[in-house]
PDB file of C-alpha atoms in Angstrom:
ATOM      1  CA  MET A   1     195.851 100.114 168.302  1.00 57.00           C
ATOM      2  CA  VAL A   2     195.385  97.530 171.051  1.00 58.00           C
ATOM      3  CA  ASP A   3     195.209  98.954 174.115  1.00 61.00           C
ATOM      4  CA  ILE A   4     197.690  97.777 175.983  1.00 64.00           C
ATOM      5  CA  ARG A   5     196.073  98.064 179.428  1.00 67.00           C
ATOM      6  CA  LYS A   6     193.989  95.405 177.998  1.00 67.00           C
ATOM      7  CA  PHE A   7     196.782  92.656 176.129  1.00 75.00           C
ATOM      8  CA  ASP A   8     197.259  89.722 178.139  1.00 79.00           C
ATOM      9  CA  LEU A   9     201.572  90.254 178.947  1.00 77.00           C
ATOM     10  CA  ASN A  10     201.129  86.441 179.724  1.00 81.00           C
ATOM     11  CA  LEU A  11     200.207  85.351 175.877  1.00 87.00           C
ATOM     12  CA  LEU A  12     203.681  87.064 175.175  1.00 86.00           C
ATOM     13  CA  PRO A  13     205.121  83.540 175.781  1.00 87.00           C
ATOM     14  CA  VAL A  14     202.369  81.736 174.435  1.00 88.00           C
ATOM     15  CA  LEU A  15     203.178  83.778 170.832  1.00 89.00           C
ATOM     16  CA  GLU A  16     206.584  83.879 170.495  1.00 86.00           C
ATOM     17  CA  ALA A  17     206.328  79.298 171.264  1.00 86.00           C
ATOM     18  CA  LEU A  18     203.421  78.999 168.017  1.00 88.00           C
ATOM     19  CA  LEU A  19     205.267  81.107 166.027  1.00 86.00           C
ATOM     20  CA  ILE A  20     208.623  79.704 166.618  1.00 84.00           C
ATOM     21  CA  HIS A  21     206.742  75.911 166.515  1.00 83.00           C
ATOM     22  CA  GLN A  22     204.111  76.509 164.606  1.00 86.00           C
ATOM     23  CA  ASN A  23     202.201  73.988 166.073  1.00 87.00           C
ATOM     24  CA  VAL A  24     199.893  74.363 168.507  1.00 89.00           C
ATOM     25  CA  SER A  25     200.338  70.606 169.714  1.00 87.00           C
ATOM     26  CA  ARG A  26     204.211  70.969 170.256  1.00 83.00           C
ATOM     27  CA  ALA A  27     204.452  75.294 171.412  1.00 85.00           C
ATOM     28  CA  ALA A  28     201.855  73.202 174.927  1.00 85.00           C
ATOM     29  CA  ASP A  29     204.654  71.425 175.012  1.00 80.00           C
ATOM     30  CA  ASP A  30     206.989  73.027 174.693  1.00 76.00           C
ATOM     31  CA  LEU A  31     204.805  75.545 177.193  1.00 79.00           C
ATOM     32  CA  ASP A  32     203.725  72.407 179.397  1.00 76.00           C
ATOM     33  CA  MET A  33     200.213  74.120 178.134  1.00 82.00           C
ATOM     34  CA  SER A  34     197.570  71.421 177.476  1.00 86.00           C
ATOM     35  CA  GLN A  35     196.854  72.055 173.836  1.00 88.00           C
ATOM     36  CA  SER A  36     193.159  73.241 174.758  1.00 89.00           C
ATOM     37  CA  ALA A  37     194.667  76.038 176.281  1.00 88.00           C
ATOM     38  CA  VAL A  38     197.007  76.874 173.996  1.00 90.00           C
ATOM     39  CA  SER A  39     194.211  77.150 171.367  1.00 91.00           C
ATOM     40  CA  ALA A  40     192.702  79.042 173.138  1.00 91.00           C
ATOM     41  CA  ALA A  41     195.135  81.457 173.591  1.00 90.00           C
ATOM     42  CA  LEU A  42     195.719  81.685 169.806  1.00 92.00           C
ATOM     43  CA  GLY A  43     191.835  82.851 169.784  1.00 92.00           C
ATOM     44  CA  ARG A  44     192.694  85.516 171.874  1.00 90.00           C
ATOM     45  CA  LEU A  45     195.929  87.334 170.245  1.00 90.00           C
ATOM     46  CA  ARG A  46     194.024  86.596 166.808  1.00 91.00           C
ATOM     47  CA  VAL A  47     191.269  88.722 168.553  1.00 89.00           C
ATOM     48  CA  LEU A  48     193.612  91.381 170.572  1.00 87.00           C
ATOM     49  CA  LEU A  49     195.481  91.450 167.476  1.00 88.00           C
ATOM     50  CA  GLY A  50     193.381  91.717 165.316  1.00 89.00           C
ATOM     51  CA  ASP A  51     195.094  89.370 162.452  1.00 90.00           C
ATOM     52  CA  ASP A  52     194.915  85.323 162.122  1.00 91.00           C
ATOM     53  CA  LEU A  53     199.015  85.164 162.706  1.00 90.00           C
ATOM     54  CA  LEU A  54     198.984  81.526 161.882  1.00 91.00           C
ATOM     55  CA  VAL A  55     197.052  79.470 159.425  1.00 90.00           C
ATOM     56  CA  ARG A  56     196.484  76.384 158.355  1.00 87.00           C
ATOM     57  CA  THR A  57     198.283  75.335 154.510  1.00 85.00           C
ATOM     58  CA  GLY A  58     198.439  71.908 153.244  1.00 78.00           C
ATOM     59  CA  ARG A  59     202.003  71.933 154.558  1.00 76.00           C
ATOM     60  CA  GLY A  60     201.121  72.811 158.097  1.00 79.00           C
ATOM     61  CA  MET A  61     200.225  76.001 160.047  1.00 84.00           C
ATOM     62  CA  ARG A  62     202.092  79.127 158.580  1.00 89.00           C
ATOM     63  CA  PRO A  63     202.333  82.582 160.105  1.00 88.00           C
ATOM     64  CA  THR A  64     201.134  85.224 158.274  1.00 91.00           C
ATOM     65  CA  THR A  65     202.702  88.171 157.365  1.00 90.00           C
ATOM     66  CA  ARG A  66     202.008  90.115 160.839  1.00 90.00           C
ATOM     67  CA  ALA A  67     203.577  87.353 162.367  1.00 88.00           C
ATOM     68  CA  LEU A  68     206.326  87.641 160.189  1.00 88.00           C
ATOM     69  CA  GLU A  69     206.622  91.278 161.555  1.00 87.00           C
ATOM     70  CA  LEU A  70     205.724  90.484 165.517  1.00 86.00           C
ATOM     71  CA  LYS A  71     208.374  87.292 165.558  1.00 83.00           C
ATOM     72  CA  ALA A  72     211.176  89.381 166.173  1.00 79.00           C
ATOM     73  CA  THR A  73     209.806  91.889 168.537  1.00 82.00           C
ATOM     74  CA  VAL A  74     208.132  89.028 170.483  1.00 84.00           C
ATOM     75  CA  SER A  75     211.111  87.993 171.588  1.00 79.00           C
ATOM     76  CA  LEU A  76     213.479  91.037 172.202  1.00 78.00           C
ATOM     77  CA  VAL A  77     210.970  91.497 174.541  1.00 80.00           C
ATOM     78  CA  LEU A  78     210.894  88.700 176.098  1.00 79.00           C
ATOM     79  CA  ASP A  79     213.744  88.054 176.293  1.00 72.00           C
ATOM     80  CA  GLN A  80     214.989  91.988 178.060  1.00 71.00           C
ATOM     81  CA  VAL A  81     212.218  90.950 180.602  1.00 72.00           C
ATOM     82  CA  ARG A  82     213.486  87.867 181.617  1.00 64.00           C
ATOM     83  CA  ASP A  83     217.741  89.273 181.471  1.00 60.00           C
ATOM     84  CA  GLU A  84     216.122  92.076 183.383  1.00 61.00           C
ATOM     85  CA  LEU A  85     213.498  91.622 185.307  1.00 61.00           C
ATOM     86  CA  MET A  86     214.796  87.610 185.947  1.00 56.00           C
ATOM     87  CA  SER A  87     218.354  87.279 186.194  1.00 54.00           C
ATOM     88  CA  SER A  88     219.655  86.993 189.554  1.00 51.00           C
ATOM     89  CA  GLU A  89     222.117  89.686 190.657  1.00 57.00           C
ATOM     90  CA  SER A  90     224.659  86.529 191.552  1.00 71.00           C
ATOM     91  CA  PHE A  91     224.610  82.865 192.157  1.00 83.00           C
ATOM     92  CA  ASN A  92     226.750  80.878 194.765  1.00 91.00           C
ATOM     93  CA  PRO A  93     226.755  77.176 193.586  1.00 93.00           C
ATOM     94  CA  ALA A  94     227.213  75.767 197.633  1.00 93.00           C
ATOM     95  CA  GLU A  95     223.338  76.935 198.481  1.00 93.00           C
ATOM     96  CA  SER A  96     221.474  77.564 194.866  1.00 93.00           C
ATOM     97  CA  THR A  97     217.664  75.258 193.969  1.00 93.00           C
ATOM     98  CA  ARG A  98     218.547  76.582 190.602  1.00 92.00           C
ATOM     99  CA  SER A  99     217.273  74.766 187.525  1.00 94.00           C
ATOM    100  CA  ILE A 100     220.109  74.771 184.872  1.00 96.00           C
ATOM    101  CA  THR A 101     219.330  72.228 181.647  1.00 96.00           C
ATOM    102  CA  LEU A 102     222.743  71.054 179.314  1.00 97.00           C
ATOM    103  CA  GLY A 103     222.072  69.786 176.966  1.00 97.00           C
ATOM    104  CA  LEU A 104     224.763  67.121 173.963  1.00 96.00           C
ATOM    105  CA  SER A 105     224.913  65.155 171.935  1.00 92.00           C
ATOM    106  CA  GLU A 106     224.158  60.983 172.430  1.00 91.00           C
ATOM    107  CA  VAL A 107     227.523  60.291 171.531  1.00 90.00           C
ATOM    108  CA  GLY A 108     228.874  63.779 173.966  1.00 92.00           C
ATOM    109  CA  CYS A 109     226.186  62.872 177.145  1.00 94.00           C
ATOM    110  CA  PHE A 110     227.996  58.575 177.211  1.00 93.00           C
ATOM    111  CA  VAL A 111     231.876  60.124 177.094  1.00 92.00           C
ATOM    112  CA  LEU A 112     231.564  63.143 179.025  1.00 93.00           C
ATOM    113  CA  GLY A 113     228.376  63.262 180.943  1.00 94.00           C
ATOM    114  CA  ALA A 114     228.866  61.528 184.458  1.00 93.00           C
ATOM    115  CA  ARG A 115     232.425  63.633 184.762  1.00 93.00           C
ATOM    116  CA  ILE A 116     229.594  66.641 184.267  1.00 96.00           C
ATOM    117  CA  ILE A 117     227.122  64.676 186.691  1.00 96.00           C
ATOM    118  CA  LYS A 118     229.829  64.466 189.343  1.00 95.00           C
ATOM    119  CA  ARG A 119     231.323  68.139 188.839  1.00 95.00           C
ATOM    120  CA  VAL A 120     227.984  69.730 188.782  1.00 96.00           C
ATOM    121  CA  ARG A 121     227.225  67.807 191.700  1.00 95.00           C
ATOM    122  CA  THR A 122     230.319  68.804 194.164  1.00 95.00           C
ATOM    123  CA  GLU A 123     230.242  72.594 193.495  1.00 95.00           C
ATOM    124  CA  ALA A 124     226.567  72.766 193.577  1.00 95.00           C
ATOM    125  CA  PRO A 125     225.023  69.743 195.178  1.00 96.00           C
ATOM    126  CA  ASN A 126     221.468  71.462 195.335  1.00 95.00           C
ATOM    127  CA  ILE A 127     220.645  72.594 191.839  1.00 95.00           C
ATOM    128  CA  GLN A 128     218.103  70.473 189.643  1.00 95.00           C
ATOM    129  CA  PHE A 129     220.556  69.259 187.111  1.00 96.00           C
ATOM    130  CA  LYS A 130     219.567  67.907 183.824  1.00 96.00           C
ATOM    131  CA  LEU A 131     221.142  66.436 180.524  1.00 96.00           C
ATOM    132  CA  THR A 132     219.392  66.558 177.577  1.00 95.00           C
ATOM    133  CA  THR A 133     220.495  64.673 173.447  1.00 94.00           C
ATOM    134  CA  LEU A 134     219.840  67.669 170.793  1.00 93.00           C
ATOM    135  CA  SER A 135     221.033  66.552 168.110  1.00 88.00           C
ATOM    136  CA  THR A 136     221.786  69.899 165.058  1.00 87.00           C
ATOM    137  CA  GLU A 137     218.633  70.493 163.596  1.00 90.00           C
ATOM    138  CA  VAL A 138     216.859  70.723 166.983  1.00 92.00           C
ATOM    139  CA  VAL A 139     219.691  72.672 169.091  1.00 94.00           C
ATOM    140  CA  GLU A 140     220.060  76.362 168.022  1.00 93.00           C
ATOM    141  CA  ASP A 141     215.002  75.542 168.743  1.00 93.00           C
ATOM    142  CA  ALA A 142     215.802  74.888 172.060  1.00 94.00           C
ATOM    143  CA  LEU A 143     218.598  77.967 173.024  1.00 94.00           C
ATOM    144  CA  GLU A 144     215.644  80.112 171.384  1.00 90.00           C
ATOM    145  CA  ARG A 145     212.904  78.628 173.577  1.00 89.00           C
ATOM    146  CA  GLY A 146     215.012  77.712 177.317  1.00 90.00           C
ATOM    147  CA  SER A 147     214.526  73.910 177.231  1.00 92.00           C
ATOM    148  CA  THR A 148     218.032  74.144 177.294  1.00 95.00           C
ATOM    149  CA  ASP A 149     220.186  76.527 178.920  1.00 95.00           C
ATOM    150  CA  LEU A 150     223.409  75.768 177.708  1.00 97.00           C
ATOM    151  CA  ALA A 151     224.817  73.060 174.878  1.00 97.00           C
ATOM    152  CA  LEU A 152     228.375  70.724 174.134  1.00 96.00           C
ATOM    153  CA  GLY A 153     228.743  69.108 171.683  1.00 93.00           C
ATOM    154  CA  PRO A 154     229.771  68.792 167.516  1.00 91.00           C
ATOM    155  CA  PHE A 155     227.256  70.613 167.051  1.00 92.00           C
ATOM    156  CA  GLU A 156     226.495  73.988 163.953  1.00 88.00           C
ATOM    157  CA  CYS A 157     224.903  76.980 164.644  1.00 89.00           C
ATOM    158  CA  HIS A 158     224.743  79.846 162.906  1.00 87.00           C
ATOM    159  CA  ARG A 159     221.710  82.036 164.054  1.00 85.00           C
ATOM    160  CA  SER A 160     222.756  85.897 165.630  1.00 83.00           C
ATOM    161  CA  THR A 161     221.435  84.943 168.981  1.00 86.00           C
ATOM    162  CA  VAL A 162     223.394  82.442 169.235  1.00 90.00           C
ATOM    163  CA  PHE A 163     227.193  82.409 171.199  1.00 91.00           C
ATOM    164  CA  GLN A 164     229.164  80.368 170.778  1.00 91.00           C
ATOM    165  CA  ARG A 165     232.844  79.627 172.732  1.00 91.00           C
ATOM    166  CA  ARG A 166     235.674  76.699 170.853  1.00 89.00           C
ATOM    167  CA  LEU A 167     236.023  74.066 172.661  1.00 89.00           C
ATOM    168  CA  TYR A 168     238.541  71.786 171.155  1.00 86.00           C
ATOM    169  CA  GLU A 169     239.363  69.255 167.954  1.00 84.00           C
ATOM    170  CA  ARG A 170     239.052  65.076 167.720  1.00 82.00           C
ATOM    171  CA  HIS A 171     239.409  63.608 164.837  1.00 85.00           C
ATOM    172  CA  TYR A 172     237.305  60.058 163.516  1.00 90.00           C
ATOM    173  CA  VAL A 173     239.148  56.895 164.182  1.00 90.00           C
ATOM    174  CA  CYS A 174     238.506  54.153 162.579  1.00 92.00           C
ATOM    175  CA  LEU A 175     238.389  50.741 164.845  1.00 94.00           C
ATOM    176  CA  ALA A 176     238.696  47.162 165.078  1.00 93.00           C
ATOM    177  CA  ALA A 177     238.456  44.060 167.753  1.00 94.00           C
ATOM    178  CA  LYS A 178     243.089  43.652 168.791  1.00 92.00           C
ATOM    179  CA  GLY A 179     243.820  40.777 166.909  1.00 88.00           C
ATOM    180  CA  SER A 180     241.616  40.305 163.723  1.00 88.00           C
ATOM    181  CA  THR A 181     242.923  40.830 160.105  1.00 85.00           C
ATOM    182  CA  PHE A 182     242.504  44.476 160.523  1.00 86.00           C
ATOM    183  CA  CYS A 183     245.312  45.230 162.657  1.00 81.00           C
ATOM    184  CA  HIS A 184     248.008  42.756 161.271  1.00 69.00           C
ATOM    185  CA  GLU A 185     249.540  45.246 159.322  1.00 72.00           C
ATOM    186  CA  LYS A 186     248.589  49.543 158.182  1.00 77.00           C
ATOM    187  CA  MET A 187     245.259  48.425 155.011  1.00 82.00           C
ATOM    188  CA  THR A 188     245.325  49.663 151.374  1.00 85.00           C
ATOM    189  CA  LEU A 189     243.316  52.485 150.049  1.00 88.00           C
ATOM    190  CA  ALA A 190     241.611  49.879 148.794  1.00 87.00           C
ATOM    191  CA  GLN A 191     241.519  46.694 151.094  1.00 87.00           C
ATOM    192  CA  PHE A 192     239.982  50.132 153.563  1.00 88.00           C
ATOM    193  CA  ALA A 193     237.341  51.111 150.792  1.00 89.00           C
ATOM    194  CA  GLN A 194     236.136  47.059 150.924  1.00 88.00           C
ATOM    195  CA  ALA A 195     236.007  46.303 154.617  1.00 90.00           C
ATOM    196  CA  PRO A 196     233.320  45.421 156.004  1.00 93.00           C
ATOM    197  CA  GLN A 197     231.448  48.506 157.801  1.00 93.00           C
ATOM    198  CA  LEU A 198     229.498  49.749 160.526  1.00 94.00           C
ATOM    199  CA  VAL A 199     227.961  53.187 159.753  1.00 93.00           C
ATOM    200  CA  VAL A 200     225.655  55.785 161.401  1.00 90.00           C
ATOM    201  CA  LYS A 201     223.847  57.817 158.832  1.00 84.00           C
ATOM    202  CA  SER A 202     224.788  61.094 161.756  1.00 78.00           C
ATOM    203  CA  PRO A 203     224.391  64.937 160.983  1.00 73.00           C
ATOM    204  CA  SER A 204     227.800  64.915 160.949  1.00 75.00           C
ATOM    205  CA  ARG A 205     227.982  62.729 157.376  1.00 81.00           C
ATOM    206  CA  VAL A 206     231.082  60.991 158.412  1.00 84.00           C
ATOM    207  CA  HIS A 207     230.687  58.330 155.969  1.00 86.00           C
ATOM    208  CA  GLU A 208     228.967  59.945 153.249  1.00 86.00           C
ATOM    209  CA  ILE A 209     232.598  62.550 153.452  1.00 86.00           C
ATOM    210  CA  ILE A 210     234.796  59.270 153.415  1.00 87.00           C
ATOM    211  CA  SER A 211     232.705  57.954 151.125  1.00 87.00           C
ATOM    212  CA  GLN A 212     233.056  60.634 148.585  1.00 88.00           C
ATOM    213  CA  GLU A 213     236.640  60.815 149.213  1.00 87.00           C
ATOM    214  CA  LEU A 214     236.841  57.067 148.431  1.00 88.00           C
ATOM    215  CA  ALA A 215     234.786  57.569 144.444  1.00 90.00           C
ATOM    216  CA  GLU A 216     237.342  60.823 144.320  1.00 90.00           C
ATOM    217  CA  ARG A 217     240.453  57.957 144.860  1.00 88.00           C
ATOM    218  CA  GLY A 218     239.116  55.707 142.221  1.00 90.00           C
ATOM    219  CA  HIS A 219     237.468  53.236 145.158  1.00 88.00           C
ATOM    220  CA  THR A 220     233.307  52.626 146.451  1.00 86.00           C
ATOM    221  CA  SER A 221     232.721  51.985 149.958  1.00 80.00           C
ATOM    222  CA  ALA A 222     229.795  48.983 149.247  1.00 73.00           C
ATOM    223  CA  ASN A 223     230.365  46.647 151.484  1.00 85.00           C
ATOM    224  CA  THR A 224     228.244  48.688 154.002  1.00 90.00           C
ATOM    225  CA  MET A 225     226.028  47.625 157.327  1.00 93.00           C
ATOM    226  CA  GLU A 226     223.781  50.922 158.610  1.00 92.00           C
ATOM    227  CA  ILE A 227     223.113  51.061 162.785  1.00 93.00           C
ATOM    228  CA  PRO A 228     220.366  53.575 163.900  1.00 91.00           C
ATOM    229  CA  SER A 229     224.421  55.025 166.861  1.00 91.00           C
ATOM    230  CA  PHE A 230     227.837  55.177 167.727  1.00 92.00           C
ATOM    231  CA  LEU A 231     227.164  53.699 170.696  1.00 92.00           C
ATOM    232  CA  HIS A 232     226.299  49.967 168.901  1.00 93.00           C
ATOM    233  CA  ALA A 233     229.663  49.220 167.255  1.00 94.00           C
ATOM    234  CA  PRO A 234     231.136  48.145 170.096  1.00 95.00           C
ATOM    235  CA  MET A 235     229.749  44.868 170.107  1.00 94.00           C
ATOM    236  CA  MET A 236     229.751  44.131 166.818  1.00 94.00           C
ATOM    237  CA  LEU A 237     233.585  45.655 166.430  1.00 95.00           C
ATOM    238  CA  GLU A 238     234.622  42.176 168.639  1.00 93.00           C
ATOM    239  CA  THR A 239     233.066  39.752 166.746  1.00 92.00           C
ATOM    240  CA  GLY A 240     236.471  40.560 164.061  1.00 91.00           C
ATOM    241  CA  GLU A 241     234.282  40.756 161.334  1.00 92.00           C
ATOM    242  CA  PHE A 242     233.761  44.038 161.215  1.00 94.00           C
ATOM    243  CA  ILE A 243     235.359  48.087 160.854  1.00 93.00           C
ATOM    244  CA  SER A 244     234.044  51.705 161.476  1.00 94.00           C
ATOM    245  CA  VAL A 245     234.739  54.907 161.791  1.00 93.00           C
ATOM    246  CA  VAL A 246     233.872  56.551 165.260  1.00 93.00           C
ATOM    247  CA  PRO A 247     234.362  59.681 166.833  1.00 90.00           C
ATOM    248  CA  GLY A 248     238.219  60.120 168.263  1.00 89.00           C
ATOM    249  CA  GLN A 249     237.086  61.210 171.833  1.00 87.00           C
ATOM    250  CA  LEU A 250     234.483  57.728 171.902  1.00 92.00           C
ATOM    251  CA  ALA A 251     237.241  55.559 170.581  1.00 93.00           C
ATOM    252  CA  ASP A 252     239.239  56.574 173.815  1.00 91.00           C
ATOM    253  CA  VAL A 253     236.000  55.389 175.915  1.00 92.00           C
ATOM    254  CA  PHE A 254     235.734  51.835 173.930  1.00 94.00           C
ATOM    255  CA  ASN A 255     238.912  50.642 174.290  1.00 92.00           C
ATOM    256  CA  THR A 256     238.890  50.918 177.837  1.00 91.00           C
ATOM    257  CA  HIS A 257     235.916  48.935 178.200  1.00 93.00           C
ATOM    258  CA  TRP A 258     235.991  46.773 175.373  1.00 95.00           C
ATOM    259  CA  ASP A 259     239.133  44.825 173.255  1.00 94.00           C
ATOM    260  CA  LEU A 260     239.954  47.118 170.899  1.00 95.00           C
ATOM    261  CA  GLN A 261     241.899  49.518 169.190  1.00 92.00           C
ATOM    262  CA  ILE A 262     242.592  51.592 166.726  1.00 91.00           C
ATOM    263  CA  VAL A 263     243.005  51.390 162.780  1.00 88.00           C
ATOM    264  CA  ASP A 264     246.239  53.233 161.212  1.00 83.00           C
ATOM    265  CA  VAL A 265     244.095  53.933 157.914  1.00 82.00           C
ATOM    266  CA  PRO A 266     245.667  55.101 154.376  1.00 82.00           C
ATOM    267  CA  MET A 267     243.494  58.641 154.498  1.00 83.00           C
ATOM    268  CA  ASP A 268     242.947  61.431 156.919  1.00 81.00           C
ATOM    269  CA  LEU A 269     239.758  61.468 158.490  1.00 81.00           C
ATOM    270  CA  PRO A 270     237.743  63.807 159.281  1.00 80.00           C
ATOM    271  CA  LEU A 271     237.789  66.178 162.482  1.00 83.00           C
ATOM    272  CA  ARG A 272     234.619  66.938 164.756  1.00 81.00           C
ATOM    273  CA  THR A 273     234.675  69.964 166.218  1.00 87.00           C
ATOM    274  CA  ILE A 274     232.899  70.825 170.443  1.00 91.00           C
ATOM    275  CA  ARG A 275     231.648  73.716 170.836  1.00 92.00           C
ATOM    276  CA  LEU A 276     230.059  75.807 173.462  1.00 95.00           C
ATOM    277  CA  PHE A 277     226.560  76.911 172.845  1.00 96.00           C
ATOM    278  CA  TRP A 278     224.066  79.385 174.808  1.00 94.00           C
ATOM    279  CA  HIS A 279     221.601  82.490 173.545  1.00 92.00           C
ATOM    280  CA  ARG A 280     222.016  85.961 173.846  1.00 87.00           C
ATOM    281  CA  ARG A 281     219.833  86.346 176.875  1.00 86.00           C
ATOM    282  CA  SER A 282     222.028  84.396 179.388  1.00 88.00           C
ATOM    283  CA  ASN A 283     225.120  85.500 178.218  1.00 85.00           C
ATOM    284  CA  THR A 284     224.897  87.841 181.331  1.00 83.00           C
ATOM    285  CA  ASP A 285     223.742  84.951 183.288  1.00 88.00           C
ATOM    286  CA  HIS A 286     225.576  83.428 186.491  1.00 90.00           C
ATOM    287  CA  ALA A 287     224.017  80.445 186.781  1.00 93.00           C
ATOM    288  CA  ILE A 288     224.630  79.403 182.902  1.00 93.00           C
ATOM    289  CA  ARG A 289     227.920  81.360 183.327  1.00 91.00           C
ATOM    290  CA  TRP A 290     229.145  79.320 186.015  1.00 94.00           C
ATOM    291  CA  LEU A 291     228.457  76.090 183.934  1.00 95.00           C
ATOM    292  CA  ARG A 292     230.090  77.459 181.145  1.00 93.00           C
ATOM    293  CA  ASN A 293     232.849  78.013 182.822  1.00 92.00           C
ATOM    294  CA  MET A 294     233.168  74.794 184.757  1.00 93.00           C
ATOM    295  CA  ILE A 295     232.707  73.435 181.660  1.00 94.00           C
ATOM    296  CA  VAL A 296     235.837  74.661 179.879  1.00 91.00           C
ATOM    297  CA  ASP A 297     237.783  74.336 182.992  1.00 90.00           C
ATOM    298  CA  GLU A 298     236.372  70.550 183.538  1.00 90.00           C
ATOM    299  CA  LEU A 299     237.795  69.355 180.777  1.00 87.00           C
ATOM    300  CA  THR A 300     240.724  71.666 180.431  1.00 76.00           C
ATOM    301  CA  SER A 301     243.256  68.147 179.240  1.00 64.00           C
ATOM    302  CA  GLU A 302     241.344  68.089 176.001  1.00 65.00           C
ATOM    303  CA  ILE A 303     241.904  71.994 175.098  1.00 62.00           C
ATOM    304  CA  SER A 304     244.718  71.750 175.950  1.00 55.00           C
ATOM    305  CA  SER A 305     246.123  69.103 174.698  1.00 50.00           C
ATOM    306  CA  LEU A 306     244.147  67.913 171.696  1.00 45.00           C
ATOM    307  CA  SER A 307     243.524  71.267 170.254  1.00 39.00           C
ATOM    308  CA  GLY A 308     243.972  70.243 166.845  1.00 37.00           C
ATOM    309  CA  ASN A 309     245.353  67.041 167.071  1.00 37.00           C
ATOM    310  CA  ILE A 310     244.680  63.398 167.134  1.00 33.00           C
TER     311      ILE A 310
END
């Protein structure tokens, strides 16, 4: 049995990061430590716990059985320390200098970032507020390790440690240049399938969903050009040579700044559900609760008028 008097509790966050990332370099980045310091801490943990904890395999570092048994306990202990000892009893946004990080999708940052920053600077001018972009693949880990305090976007989270609140839904829409041949009349399904399309391979898999529905109805969407981001679409669309299916809220912004319009297409396009996500340890954190409520209030018009609609 480990003598708790000899156990350096500062090693627990290192152990948690190592078990999450299973990689010394990524754990070091997360902890803002050098790789050598994390390696040294791992060596001390191995001696104290009498187990290798992480072993090198052909596919990288893998946790031992003992490490997997410890993972939930370590996270629970650190969550309780953060909740009970490090959370403030109150939060005054006008005076706070707290650091808070909000994670959004790339589209969400483009569409909502300026509004949220303006509201934060008005109500909490001294906090250290940071926006970061996230994808579905990393959002749970970002909330788990605390590198992101709150996430907003069309993410999918399934861990029991991540809480969420549904805000609103928007359909994807089809965009084209005003005055282009795609805008003259409602396209047939065949015309939609044959039209040159700009597509983005995103976690939502919207292009795959559309292609599958077209295939089920006897059509193939073959004339496509893949681009790395929806944000690259407007300039290409203005040439009049393409159409593109994009998130509805993004289309609103595009139509304000570029000569584009929504095209009526003969099929229902997928929905995009926007949610707030936060880790259970911050559920009672007054600062994070303030930010959650502020975002809900800022997006009241979307929540009340767009939920379930285009």
